[in-house]
Coordinates of C-alpha atoms in Angstrom, one line a residue:
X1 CA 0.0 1.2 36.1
X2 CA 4.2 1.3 35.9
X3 CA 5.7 2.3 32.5
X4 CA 8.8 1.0 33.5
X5 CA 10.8 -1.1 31.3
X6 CA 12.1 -4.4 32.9
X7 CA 15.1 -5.7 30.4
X8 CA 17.3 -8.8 31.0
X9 CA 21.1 -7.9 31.7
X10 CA 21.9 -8.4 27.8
X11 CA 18.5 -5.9 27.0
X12 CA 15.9 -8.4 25.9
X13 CA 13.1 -7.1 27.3
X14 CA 10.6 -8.4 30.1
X15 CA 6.6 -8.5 29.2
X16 CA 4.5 -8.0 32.2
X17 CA 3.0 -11.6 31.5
X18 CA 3.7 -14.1 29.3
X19 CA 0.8 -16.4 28.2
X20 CA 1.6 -18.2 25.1
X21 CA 4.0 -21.0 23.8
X22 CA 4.5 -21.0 19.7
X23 CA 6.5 -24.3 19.6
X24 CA 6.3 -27.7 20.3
X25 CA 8.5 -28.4 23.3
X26 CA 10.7 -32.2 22.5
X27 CA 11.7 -35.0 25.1
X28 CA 14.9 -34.6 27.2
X29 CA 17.8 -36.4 25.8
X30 CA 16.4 -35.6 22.3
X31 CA 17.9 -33.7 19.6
X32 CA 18.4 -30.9 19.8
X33 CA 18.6 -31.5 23.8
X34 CA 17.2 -27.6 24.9
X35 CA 15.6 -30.1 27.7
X36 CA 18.8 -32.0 28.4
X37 CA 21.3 -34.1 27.2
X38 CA 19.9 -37.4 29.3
X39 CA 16.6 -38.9 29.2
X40 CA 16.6 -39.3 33.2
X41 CA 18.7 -36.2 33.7
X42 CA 19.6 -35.6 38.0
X43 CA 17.4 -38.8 38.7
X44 CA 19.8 -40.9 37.0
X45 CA 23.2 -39.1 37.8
X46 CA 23.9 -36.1 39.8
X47 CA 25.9 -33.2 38.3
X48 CA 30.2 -33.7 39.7
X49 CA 30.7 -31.5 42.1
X50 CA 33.6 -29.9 41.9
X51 CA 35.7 -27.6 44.1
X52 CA 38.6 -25.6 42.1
X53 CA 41.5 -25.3 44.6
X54 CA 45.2 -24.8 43.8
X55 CA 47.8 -22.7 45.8
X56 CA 51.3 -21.9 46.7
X57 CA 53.2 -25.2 46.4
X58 CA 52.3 -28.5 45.1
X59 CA 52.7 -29.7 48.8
X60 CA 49.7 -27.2 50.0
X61 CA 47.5 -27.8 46.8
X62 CA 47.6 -31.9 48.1
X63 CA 46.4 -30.9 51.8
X64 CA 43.5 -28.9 50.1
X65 CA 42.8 -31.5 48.0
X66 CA 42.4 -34.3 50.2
X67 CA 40.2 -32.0 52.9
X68 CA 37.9 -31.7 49.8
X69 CA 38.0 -35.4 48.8
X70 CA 36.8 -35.8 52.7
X71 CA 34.0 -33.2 52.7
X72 CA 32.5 -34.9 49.4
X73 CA 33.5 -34.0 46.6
X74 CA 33.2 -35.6 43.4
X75 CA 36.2 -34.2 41.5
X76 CA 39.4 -32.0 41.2
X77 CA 39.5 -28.7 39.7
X78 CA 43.1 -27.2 39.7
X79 CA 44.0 -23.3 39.5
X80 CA 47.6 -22.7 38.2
X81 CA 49.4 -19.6 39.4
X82 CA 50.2 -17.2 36.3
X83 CA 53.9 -18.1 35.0
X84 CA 52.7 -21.9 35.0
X85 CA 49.7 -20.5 32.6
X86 CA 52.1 -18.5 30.8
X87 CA 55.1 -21.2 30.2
X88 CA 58.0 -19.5 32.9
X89 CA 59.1 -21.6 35.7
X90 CA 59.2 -19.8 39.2
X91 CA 63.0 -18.8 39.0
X92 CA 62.6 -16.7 35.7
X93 CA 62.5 -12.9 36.5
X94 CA 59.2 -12.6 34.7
X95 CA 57.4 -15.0 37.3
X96 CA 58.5 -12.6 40.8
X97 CA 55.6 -11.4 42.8
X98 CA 53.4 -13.8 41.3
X99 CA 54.5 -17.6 42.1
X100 CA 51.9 -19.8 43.9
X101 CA 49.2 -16.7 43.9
X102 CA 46.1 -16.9 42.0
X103 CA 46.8 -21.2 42.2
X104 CA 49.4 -23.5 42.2
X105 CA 53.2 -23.3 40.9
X106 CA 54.1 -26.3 38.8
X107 CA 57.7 -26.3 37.2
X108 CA 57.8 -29.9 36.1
X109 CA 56.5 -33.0 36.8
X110 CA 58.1 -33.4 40.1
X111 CA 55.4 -30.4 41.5
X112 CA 52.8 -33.1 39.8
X113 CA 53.8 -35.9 41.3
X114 CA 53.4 -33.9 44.7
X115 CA 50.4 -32.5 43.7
X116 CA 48.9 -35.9 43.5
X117 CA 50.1 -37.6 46.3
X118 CA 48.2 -40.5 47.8
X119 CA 45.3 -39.4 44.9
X120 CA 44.5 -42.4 42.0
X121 CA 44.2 -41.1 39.2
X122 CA 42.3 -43.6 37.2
X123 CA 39.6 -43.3 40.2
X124 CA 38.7 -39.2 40.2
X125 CA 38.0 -37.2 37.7
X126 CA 40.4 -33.7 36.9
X127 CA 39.9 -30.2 35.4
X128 CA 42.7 -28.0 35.0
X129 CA 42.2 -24.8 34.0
X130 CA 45.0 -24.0 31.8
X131 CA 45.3 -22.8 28.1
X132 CA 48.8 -21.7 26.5
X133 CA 50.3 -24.5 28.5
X134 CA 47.5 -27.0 28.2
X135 CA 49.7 -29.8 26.5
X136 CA 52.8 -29.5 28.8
X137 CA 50.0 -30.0 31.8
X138 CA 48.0 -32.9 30.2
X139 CA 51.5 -34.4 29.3
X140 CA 52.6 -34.4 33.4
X141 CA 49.2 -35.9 34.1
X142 CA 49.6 -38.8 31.3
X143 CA 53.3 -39.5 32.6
X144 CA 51.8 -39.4 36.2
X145 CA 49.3 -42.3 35.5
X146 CA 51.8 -44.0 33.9
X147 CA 54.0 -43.9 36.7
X148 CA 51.1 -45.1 38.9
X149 CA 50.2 -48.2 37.2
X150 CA 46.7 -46.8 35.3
X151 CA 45.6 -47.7 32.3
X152 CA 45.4 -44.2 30.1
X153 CA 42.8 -45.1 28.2
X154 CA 40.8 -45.0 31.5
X155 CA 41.5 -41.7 33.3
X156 CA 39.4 -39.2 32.6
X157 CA 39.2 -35.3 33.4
X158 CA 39.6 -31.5 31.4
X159 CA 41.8 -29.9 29.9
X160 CA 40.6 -26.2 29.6
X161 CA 43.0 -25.4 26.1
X162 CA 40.4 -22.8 24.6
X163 CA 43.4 -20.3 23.4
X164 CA 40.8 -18.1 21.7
X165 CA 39.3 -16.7 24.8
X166 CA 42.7 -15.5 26.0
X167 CA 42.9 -13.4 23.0
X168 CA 39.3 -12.1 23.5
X169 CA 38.8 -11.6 27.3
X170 CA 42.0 -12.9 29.5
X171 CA 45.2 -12.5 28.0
X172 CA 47.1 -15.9 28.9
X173 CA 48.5 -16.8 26.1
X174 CA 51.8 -17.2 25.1
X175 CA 51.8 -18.0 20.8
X176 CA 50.5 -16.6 17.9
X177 CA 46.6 -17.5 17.4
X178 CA 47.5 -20.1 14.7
X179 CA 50.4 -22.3 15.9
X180 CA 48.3 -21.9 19.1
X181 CA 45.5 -23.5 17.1
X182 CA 47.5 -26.4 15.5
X183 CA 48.8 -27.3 19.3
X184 CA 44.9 -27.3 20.2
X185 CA 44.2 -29.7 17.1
X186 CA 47.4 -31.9 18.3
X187 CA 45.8 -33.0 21.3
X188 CA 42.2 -33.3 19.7
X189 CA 44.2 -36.0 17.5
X190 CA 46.3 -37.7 20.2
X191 CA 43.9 -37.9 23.1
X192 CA 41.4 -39.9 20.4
X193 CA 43.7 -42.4 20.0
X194 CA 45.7 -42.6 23.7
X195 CA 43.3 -41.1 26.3
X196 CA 39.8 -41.6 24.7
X197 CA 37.9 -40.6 27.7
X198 CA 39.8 -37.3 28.6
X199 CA 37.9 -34.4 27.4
X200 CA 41.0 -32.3 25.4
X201 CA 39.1 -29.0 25.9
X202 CA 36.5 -26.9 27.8
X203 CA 35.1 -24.1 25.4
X204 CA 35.1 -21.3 28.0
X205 CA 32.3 -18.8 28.3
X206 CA 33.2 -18.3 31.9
X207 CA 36.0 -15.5 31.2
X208 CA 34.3 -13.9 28.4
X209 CA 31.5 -12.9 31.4
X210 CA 33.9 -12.0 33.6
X211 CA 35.4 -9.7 31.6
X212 CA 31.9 -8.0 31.2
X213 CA 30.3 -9.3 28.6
X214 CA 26.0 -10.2 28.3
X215 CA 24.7 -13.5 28.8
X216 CA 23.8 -12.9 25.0
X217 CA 27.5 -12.3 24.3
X218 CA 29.3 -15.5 26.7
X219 CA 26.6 -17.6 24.9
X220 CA 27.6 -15.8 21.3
X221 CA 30.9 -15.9 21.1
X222 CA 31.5 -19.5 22.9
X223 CA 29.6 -21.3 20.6
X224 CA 31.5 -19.3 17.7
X225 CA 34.8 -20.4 19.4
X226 CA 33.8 -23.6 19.2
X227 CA 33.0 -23.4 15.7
X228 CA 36.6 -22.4 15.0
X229 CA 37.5 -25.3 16.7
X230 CA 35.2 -27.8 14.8
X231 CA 36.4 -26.3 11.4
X232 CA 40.0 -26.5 11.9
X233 CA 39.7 -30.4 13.7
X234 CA 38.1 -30.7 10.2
X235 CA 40.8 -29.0 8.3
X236 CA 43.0 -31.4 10.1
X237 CA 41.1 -34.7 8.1
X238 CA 39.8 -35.5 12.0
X239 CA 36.3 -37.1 12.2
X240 CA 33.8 -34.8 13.8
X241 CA 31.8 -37.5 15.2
X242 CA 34.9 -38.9 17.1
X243 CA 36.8 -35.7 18.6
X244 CA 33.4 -33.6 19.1
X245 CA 32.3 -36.0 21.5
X246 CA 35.3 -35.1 23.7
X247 CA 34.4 -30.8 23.3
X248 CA 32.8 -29.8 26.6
X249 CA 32.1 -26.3 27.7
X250 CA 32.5 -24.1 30.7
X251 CA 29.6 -21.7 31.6
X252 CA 29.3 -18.5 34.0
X253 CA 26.4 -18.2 35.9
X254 CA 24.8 -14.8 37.3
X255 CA 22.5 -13.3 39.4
X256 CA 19.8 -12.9 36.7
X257 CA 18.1 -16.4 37.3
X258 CA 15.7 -16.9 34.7
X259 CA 18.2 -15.4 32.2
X260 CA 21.3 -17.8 32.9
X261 CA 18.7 -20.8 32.6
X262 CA 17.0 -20.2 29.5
X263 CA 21.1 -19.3 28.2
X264 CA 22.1 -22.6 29.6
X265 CA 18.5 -24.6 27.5
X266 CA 19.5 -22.1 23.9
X267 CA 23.3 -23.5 24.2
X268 CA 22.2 -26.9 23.8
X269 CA 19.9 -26.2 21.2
X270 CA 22.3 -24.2 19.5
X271 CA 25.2 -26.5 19.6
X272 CA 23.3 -29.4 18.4
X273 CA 22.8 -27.3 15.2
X274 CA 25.9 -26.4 14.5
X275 CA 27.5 -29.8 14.9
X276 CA 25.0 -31.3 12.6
X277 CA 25.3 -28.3 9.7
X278 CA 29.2 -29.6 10.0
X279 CA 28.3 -32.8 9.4
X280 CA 28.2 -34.7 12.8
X281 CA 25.4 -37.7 13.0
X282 CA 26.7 -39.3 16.0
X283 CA 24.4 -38.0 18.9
X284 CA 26.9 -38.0 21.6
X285 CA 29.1 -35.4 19.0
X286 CA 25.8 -33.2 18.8
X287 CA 25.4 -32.6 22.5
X288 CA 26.3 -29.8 24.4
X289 CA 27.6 -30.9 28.0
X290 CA 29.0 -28.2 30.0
X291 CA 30.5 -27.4 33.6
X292 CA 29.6 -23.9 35.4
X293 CA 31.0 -21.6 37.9
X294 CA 29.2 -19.4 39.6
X295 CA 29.9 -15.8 38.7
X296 CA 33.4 -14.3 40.7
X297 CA 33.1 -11.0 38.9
X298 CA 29.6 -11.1 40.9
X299 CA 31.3 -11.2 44.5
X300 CA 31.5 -8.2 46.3
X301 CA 34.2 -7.4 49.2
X302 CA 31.7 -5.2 50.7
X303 CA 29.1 -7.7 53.1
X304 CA 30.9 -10.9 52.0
X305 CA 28.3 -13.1 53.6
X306 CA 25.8 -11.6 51.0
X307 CA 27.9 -13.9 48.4
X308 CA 26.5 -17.0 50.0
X309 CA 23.1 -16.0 48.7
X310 CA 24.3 -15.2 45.2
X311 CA 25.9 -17.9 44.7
X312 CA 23.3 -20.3 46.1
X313 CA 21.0 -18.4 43.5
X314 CA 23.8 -18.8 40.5
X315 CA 24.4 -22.4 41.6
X316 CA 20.1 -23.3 41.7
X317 CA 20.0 -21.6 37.8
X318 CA 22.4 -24.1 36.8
X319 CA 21.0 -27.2 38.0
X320 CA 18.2 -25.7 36.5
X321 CA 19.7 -25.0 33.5
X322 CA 21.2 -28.6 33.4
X323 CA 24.3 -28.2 33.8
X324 CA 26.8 -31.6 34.2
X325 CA 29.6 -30.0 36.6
X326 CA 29.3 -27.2 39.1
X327 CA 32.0 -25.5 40.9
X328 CA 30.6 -22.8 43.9
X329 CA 32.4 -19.7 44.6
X330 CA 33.9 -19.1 48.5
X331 CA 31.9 -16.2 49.8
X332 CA 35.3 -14.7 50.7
X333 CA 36.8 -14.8 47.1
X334 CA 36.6 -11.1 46.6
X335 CA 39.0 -10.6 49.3
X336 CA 41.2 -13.6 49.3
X337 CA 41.6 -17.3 47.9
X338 CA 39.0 -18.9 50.0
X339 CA 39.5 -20.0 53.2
X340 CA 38.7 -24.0 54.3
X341 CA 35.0 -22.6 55.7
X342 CA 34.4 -20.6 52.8
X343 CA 35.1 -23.6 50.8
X344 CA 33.2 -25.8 52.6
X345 CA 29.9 -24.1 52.9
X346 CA 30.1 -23.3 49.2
X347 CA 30.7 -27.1 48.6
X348 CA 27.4 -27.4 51.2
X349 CA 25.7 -25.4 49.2
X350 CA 25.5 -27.6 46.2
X351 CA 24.4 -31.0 48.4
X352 CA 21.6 -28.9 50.1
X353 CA 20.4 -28.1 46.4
X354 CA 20.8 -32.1 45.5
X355 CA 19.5 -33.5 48.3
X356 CA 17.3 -31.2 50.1
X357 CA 15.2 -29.0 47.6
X358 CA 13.5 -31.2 45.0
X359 CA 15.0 -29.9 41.9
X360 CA 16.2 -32.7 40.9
X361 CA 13.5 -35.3 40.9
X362 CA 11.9 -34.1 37.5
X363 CA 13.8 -33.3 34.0
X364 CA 13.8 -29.8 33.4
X365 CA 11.5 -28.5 35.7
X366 CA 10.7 -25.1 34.2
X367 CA 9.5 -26.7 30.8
X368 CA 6.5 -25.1 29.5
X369 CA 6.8 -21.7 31.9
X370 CA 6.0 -19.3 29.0
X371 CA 8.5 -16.9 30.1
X372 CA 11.3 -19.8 30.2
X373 CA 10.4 -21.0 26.6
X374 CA 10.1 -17.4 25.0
X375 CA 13.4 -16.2 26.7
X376 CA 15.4 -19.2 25.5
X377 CA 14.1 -18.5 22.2
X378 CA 14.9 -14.6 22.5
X379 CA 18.3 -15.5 23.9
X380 CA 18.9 -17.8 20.7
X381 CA 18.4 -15.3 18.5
X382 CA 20.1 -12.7 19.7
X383 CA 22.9 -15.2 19.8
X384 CA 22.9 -15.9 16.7
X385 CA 22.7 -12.5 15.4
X386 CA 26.3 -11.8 17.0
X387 CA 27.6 -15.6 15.1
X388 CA 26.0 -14.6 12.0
X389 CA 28.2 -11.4 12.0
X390 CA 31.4 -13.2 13.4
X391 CA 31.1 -16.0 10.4
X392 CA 30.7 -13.1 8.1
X393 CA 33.9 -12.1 9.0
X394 CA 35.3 -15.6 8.5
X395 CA 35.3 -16.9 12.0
X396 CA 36.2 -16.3 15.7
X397 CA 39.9 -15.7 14.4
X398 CA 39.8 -13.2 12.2
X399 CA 36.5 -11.7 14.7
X400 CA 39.3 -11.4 17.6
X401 CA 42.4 -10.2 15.0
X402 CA 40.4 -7.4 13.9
X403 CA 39.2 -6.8 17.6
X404 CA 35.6 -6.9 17.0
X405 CA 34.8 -9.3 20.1
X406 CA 37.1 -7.5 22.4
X407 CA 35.3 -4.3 21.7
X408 CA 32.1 -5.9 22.3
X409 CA 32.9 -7.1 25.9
X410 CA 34.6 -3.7 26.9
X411 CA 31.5 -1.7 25.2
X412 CA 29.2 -4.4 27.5
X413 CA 31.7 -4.1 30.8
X414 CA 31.4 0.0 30.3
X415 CA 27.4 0.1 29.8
X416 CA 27.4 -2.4 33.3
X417 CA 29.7 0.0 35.4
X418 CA 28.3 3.2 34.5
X419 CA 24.3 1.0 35.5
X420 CA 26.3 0.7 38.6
X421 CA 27.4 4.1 39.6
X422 CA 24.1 5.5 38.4
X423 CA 21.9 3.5 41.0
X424 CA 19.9 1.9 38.0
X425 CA 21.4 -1.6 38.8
X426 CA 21.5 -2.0 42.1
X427 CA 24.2 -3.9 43.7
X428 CA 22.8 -4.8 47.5
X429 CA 25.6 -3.7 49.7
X430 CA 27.7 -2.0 47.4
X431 CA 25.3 1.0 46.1
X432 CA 22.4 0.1 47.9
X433 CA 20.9 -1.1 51.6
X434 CA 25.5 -0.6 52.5
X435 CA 26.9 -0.6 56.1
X436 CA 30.5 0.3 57.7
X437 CA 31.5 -2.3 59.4
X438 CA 31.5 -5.3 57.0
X439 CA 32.9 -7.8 59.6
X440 CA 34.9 -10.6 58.6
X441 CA 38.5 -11.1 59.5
X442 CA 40.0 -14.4 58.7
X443 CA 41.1 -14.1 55.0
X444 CA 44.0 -16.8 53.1
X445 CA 47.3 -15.2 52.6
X446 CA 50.2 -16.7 50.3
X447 CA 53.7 -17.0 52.2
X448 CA 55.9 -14.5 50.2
X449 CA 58.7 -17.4 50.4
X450 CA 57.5 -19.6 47.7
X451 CA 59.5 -18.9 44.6
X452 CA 62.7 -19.3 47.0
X453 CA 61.3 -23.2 47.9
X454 CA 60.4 -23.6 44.2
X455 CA 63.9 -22.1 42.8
X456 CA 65.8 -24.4 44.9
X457 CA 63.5 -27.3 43.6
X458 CA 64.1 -26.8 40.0
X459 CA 67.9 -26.3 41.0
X460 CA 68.0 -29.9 42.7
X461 CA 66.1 -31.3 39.6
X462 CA 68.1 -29.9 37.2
X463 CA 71.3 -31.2 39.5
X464 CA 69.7 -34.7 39.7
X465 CA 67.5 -35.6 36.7
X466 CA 69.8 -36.6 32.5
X467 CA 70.5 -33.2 31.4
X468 CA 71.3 -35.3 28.5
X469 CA 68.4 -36.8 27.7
X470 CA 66.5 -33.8 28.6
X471 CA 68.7 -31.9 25.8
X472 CA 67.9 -34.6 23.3
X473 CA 64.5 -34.8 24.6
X474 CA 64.2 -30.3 23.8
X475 CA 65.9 -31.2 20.4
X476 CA 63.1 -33.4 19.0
X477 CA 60.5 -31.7 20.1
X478 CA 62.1 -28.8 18.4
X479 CA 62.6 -30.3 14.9
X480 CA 58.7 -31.6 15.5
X481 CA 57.7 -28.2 15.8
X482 CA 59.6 -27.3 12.2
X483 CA 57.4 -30.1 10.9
X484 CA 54.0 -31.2 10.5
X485 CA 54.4 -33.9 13.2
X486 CA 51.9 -34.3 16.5
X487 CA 53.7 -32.5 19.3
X488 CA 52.2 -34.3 21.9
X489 CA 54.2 -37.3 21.8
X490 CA 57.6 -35.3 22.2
X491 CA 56.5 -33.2 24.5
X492 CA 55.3 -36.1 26.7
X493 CA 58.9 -37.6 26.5
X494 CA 60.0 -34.5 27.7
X495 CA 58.4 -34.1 30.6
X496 CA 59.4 -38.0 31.7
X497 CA 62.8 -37.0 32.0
X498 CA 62.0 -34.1 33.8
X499 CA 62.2 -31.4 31.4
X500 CA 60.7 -28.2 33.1
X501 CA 56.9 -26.8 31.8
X502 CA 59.7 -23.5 30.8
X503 CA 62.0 -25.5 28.7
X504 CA 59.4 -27.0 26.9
X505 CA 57.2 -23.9 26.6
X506 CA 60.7 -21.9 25.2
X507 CA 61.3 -24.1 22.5
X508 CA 57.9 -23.8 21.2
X509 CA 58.8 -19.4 21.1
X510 CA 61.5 -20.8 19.5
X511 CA 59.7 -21.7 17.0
X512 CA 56.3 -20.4 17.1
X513 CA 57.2 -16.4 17.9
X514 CA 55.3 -14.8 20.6
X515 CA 52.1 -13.0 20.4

C-alpha cells in the first residue's frame, strides 16, 4: 500500500475513497445555487460561446469577427492592446512597440465604429476586457448603438471594470485605488438607469490564477473583491438588489478537473451568502453567474497540440462546473495570438462538448459524488479562511495597499515553479515524456506598421472632427471630476464628438493623480 500524499493544487488533501455525504444536497436554481443558478440548467439554454479575438487595427479585429460570427459563435469577446487599457492613444511615446499587440488599438470612437462594421449591436452580445479605461470603452459602445438606431436599454454585453485585480495581479491600471473605485460605482449607477441589461462589471478571478495563485486563492480573493464592490455601491445609497443583479464574474479554469468544478459549485454558494448578509432578498441579486476561460498560463510552447487536450479538459470542468459563458484557448496561444485554425478548433471544441457528449442533458451531473460534495465544502472553507483575514483587515482595499494579496499569489506562483523544476508536478512535454522537434510552423504575427496607420488616423480626426466642442466637451468632464457628479454622462458626450480614449483618460490624471 502507497503512503503517498495526493493534494489538490491549492493543498487540500485527497482521501483514497470517499464514502460519506454530511449534508443535504438542495434543488438547482435554489438558494444558495451550489447546483446552479437555473432550474433546467444546459437543457434549457446552452452556455454563450464566446471567442475573445481583437488585433492590430479595428479593420482586422472586424474580419476576425465576422469569420467567428460564421463558424458559430454566440458572442464577442474583445482584447484591447495595452495603451488602449492603459488610457494613451497609439501616437503617445509611451504606446511604441506595443500598438495593436496583445489586441486591438482603439483611439476613439472612429476605431469603434470600424470595429463594428456590418455587426448589430442590439442583436449579439459583447465582452470587453478592459478596466482603467472601462467607461471611456462602454461610452464608444453606447454612442455606437445610438448611431445605429438601437434602443440602449436593449443591448446587452460586459464590461470587465474590476480595477482591484490590476492592483493585485496585472498591473493595468492607470488611477489611484479610490477615484478608480468611484468611476466603478459611476457606471453601477448609470447603467441601472440607461442600459439596464448591460452587465457594468466582470469580477475577475481569471488574472489572479494567471498570475499564480491556488484555485483556493482566485476563488478567495474574487469573491472578497466583490465584496468591496457591494460595500462601496452601498456607500453610494445604490440598491443592492438592483445593481447586484448586473455583477457577473470571470473564472479560470485548470487542468485539476475535479478541483476547478467543486471551486466553480463553492462560488455560488458562497456568493449567495454574502449578498444576502448585505442585505440582498432579490434572488436574481444573490446568484453568482460567471463566464470562464480556460487557463493561458496552462499552455505550453513546447508540443502545442498537447493544449487541445488541456483545454478540452478545462473547458468539460466548466460546463461541469456550470458555468454561463465559455471562451476556449487556441492551442497556439503560447507562441502567438491564435491563428484562424487554432481558433476554430478551440471554438469546436466547445460544440462537440454541447452536442456530442451528454453533459448537458442532466443539472449538475456530479451531484452526490462524495468526493465532489466534500471538495466543494473543503474548497469553501479554505476560502473563507483567506476572506475572513482580508475583512479583518477592512477589505480587499486596504488587503492589496498593504500588499497582503500580492504576496499571497507570488508565495503561491514560487511554491508552483519550483513543483515544476523538481519533477514533483509534472508538466507532460515540458519536464516530462518531451521531444525536439515540436513541429508547428504557422504562427500570427502583428505588422510592425500599425501605430504609423493609427497616428495618421488620429491626425485626420483631430483635422476633421469640432476641436471646439471637443475642448468644451474635456472642460466639463473636468469640472465633473472636481465634483461629486456621475462621470459617465460627460464622458459619453465626449466621445460623440470624437474626443480620443487619451484626452479623456488625461483629464481624469488631471484630476485623479496617477497610481
Amino acid at each position: 500500500m502507497s503512503n503517498k500524499k495526493f493534494t489538490t493544487t491549492s493543498g487540500i488533501e485527497i482521501k483514497e475513497v470517499y464514502t460519506k455525504l454530511n449534508a443535504p444536497i438542495e434543488a438547482p436554481g435554489e438558494f444558495p445555487y451550489t447546483r446552479g443558478i437555473q432550474k433546467d440548467m444546459y437543457r434549457g439554454r446552452l452556455w454563450t460561446m464566446r471567442q475573445y479575438a481583437g488585433f492590430s487595427t479595428a479593420e482586422e479585429s472586424n474580419k476576425r469577427y465576422h469569420y467567428l460570427l460564421k463558424q458559430g459563435t454566440m458572442g464577442l469577446s474583445v482584447a484591447f492592446d495595452l495603451p488602449t487599457q492603459i488610457g494613451y492613444d497609439s501616437d503617445h511615446e509611451m504606446a511604441e512597440g506595443e500598438v495593436g499587440k496583445v489586441g486591438v488599438a482603439i483611439d476613439s470612437l472612429k476605431d469603434i465604429e470600424i470595429l463594428f462594421d456590418g455587426i448589430e449591436l442590439e442583436k449579439i452580445t459583447t465582452s470587453m476586457t478592459i478596466n482603467a479605461t472601462a467607461s471611456i470603452l462602454l461610452a464608444m459602445y453606447i454612442a455606437l448603438a445610438k448611431k445605429q438606431g438601437a434602443d440602449i436599454r436593449q443591448i446587452s454585453g460586459t464590461i470587465q471594470n474590476d480595477i482591484l485585480k490590476e492592483y493585485a495581479a496585472r498591473g493595468t491600471y492607470i488611477y489611484p485605488p479610490k477615484p478608480s473605485m468611484r468611476i466603478i460605482t459611476d457606471i453601477f449607477e448609470y447603467c441601472s438607469k440607461e442600459v439596464p441589461k448591460w452587465n457594468t462589471i466582470s469580477i475577475s478571478g481569471y488574472h489572479i490564477r494567471e498570475a499564480g495563485s491556488t484555485a483556493v486563492q482566485e476563488l478567495a480573493f474574487t469573491l472578497a473583491n466583490g465584496k468591496a464592490y457591494l460595500n462601496a455601491a452601498l456607500e453610494k445609497g445604490l440598491d443592492i438588489n438592483v445593481f447586484a443583479k448586473r455583477l457577473s464574474f470571470f473564472f479560470n479554469c485548470h487542468n485539476n478537473f475535479f478541483e476547478e468544478i467543486a471551486k466553480f459549485r463553492a462560488a455560488r454558494r458562497m456568493w449567495a451568502k454574502i449578498t444576502k448578509e448585505l442585505g440582498a432578498t432579490d434572488e436574481k441579486a444573490q446568484m453568482l453567474r460567471f463566464h470562464t476561460q480556460t487557463g493561458g498560463s496552462t499552455l505550453t510552447a513546447q508540443q502545442p497540440l498537447n493544449n487541445v487536450i488541456r483545454v478540452t479538459n478545462q473547458a468539460m470542468a466548466a460546463v461541469l462546473g456550470g458555468t454561463q459563458s465559455l471562451h476556449t484557448n487556441g492551442y497556439d496561444e503560447a507562441l502567438s495570438l491564435p491563428t484562424e485554425a487554432a481558433a476554430k478548433i478551440a471554438l469546436r471544441t466547445q460544440q462537440v462538448i454541447a452536442f456530442e457528449s451528454g453533459v448537458t442533458e442532466t443539472v449538475d451531473p456530479l451531484a452526490g459524488s462524495y468526493f465532489v460534495e466534500t471538495l466543494t465544502d473543503e474548497i469553501e472553507a479554505a476560502a473563507q479562511l483567506y476572506i475572513d483575514k482580508i475583512d479583518a483587515m477592512g477589505g480587499s482595499v486596504n488587503a492589496i495597499e498593504n500588499g497582503y494579496i500580492q504576496n499571497e499569489i507570488a508565495d503561491a506562483a514560487y511554491q508552483y515553479q519550483v513543483e515544476v523544476e523538481e519533477g514533483s508536478r509534472i508538466i507532460v512535454g515540458v519536464n516530462k515524456f518531451t521531444q525536439e522537434k515540436e513541429g508547428i510552423n504557422d504562427v500570427f504575427t502583428i505588422d510592425e506598421s500599425i501605430r504609423t496607420i493609427q497616428t495618421e488616423k488620429i491626425n485626420k480626426l483631430k483635422a476633421e472632427r469640432d476641436n471646439q466642442a471637443v475642448e468644451k466637451a474635456l472642460n466639463d468632464l473636468m469640472n465633473a471630476a472636481k465634483s461629486s457628479d456621475n462621470l459617465m454622462p460627460f464622458i459619453l458626450s465626449a466621445v460623440e464628438v470624437y474626443a480620443t480614449l487619451g484626452e479623456i483618460a488625461n483629464v481624469l490624471r488631471d484630476v485623479f493623480g496617477e497610481y
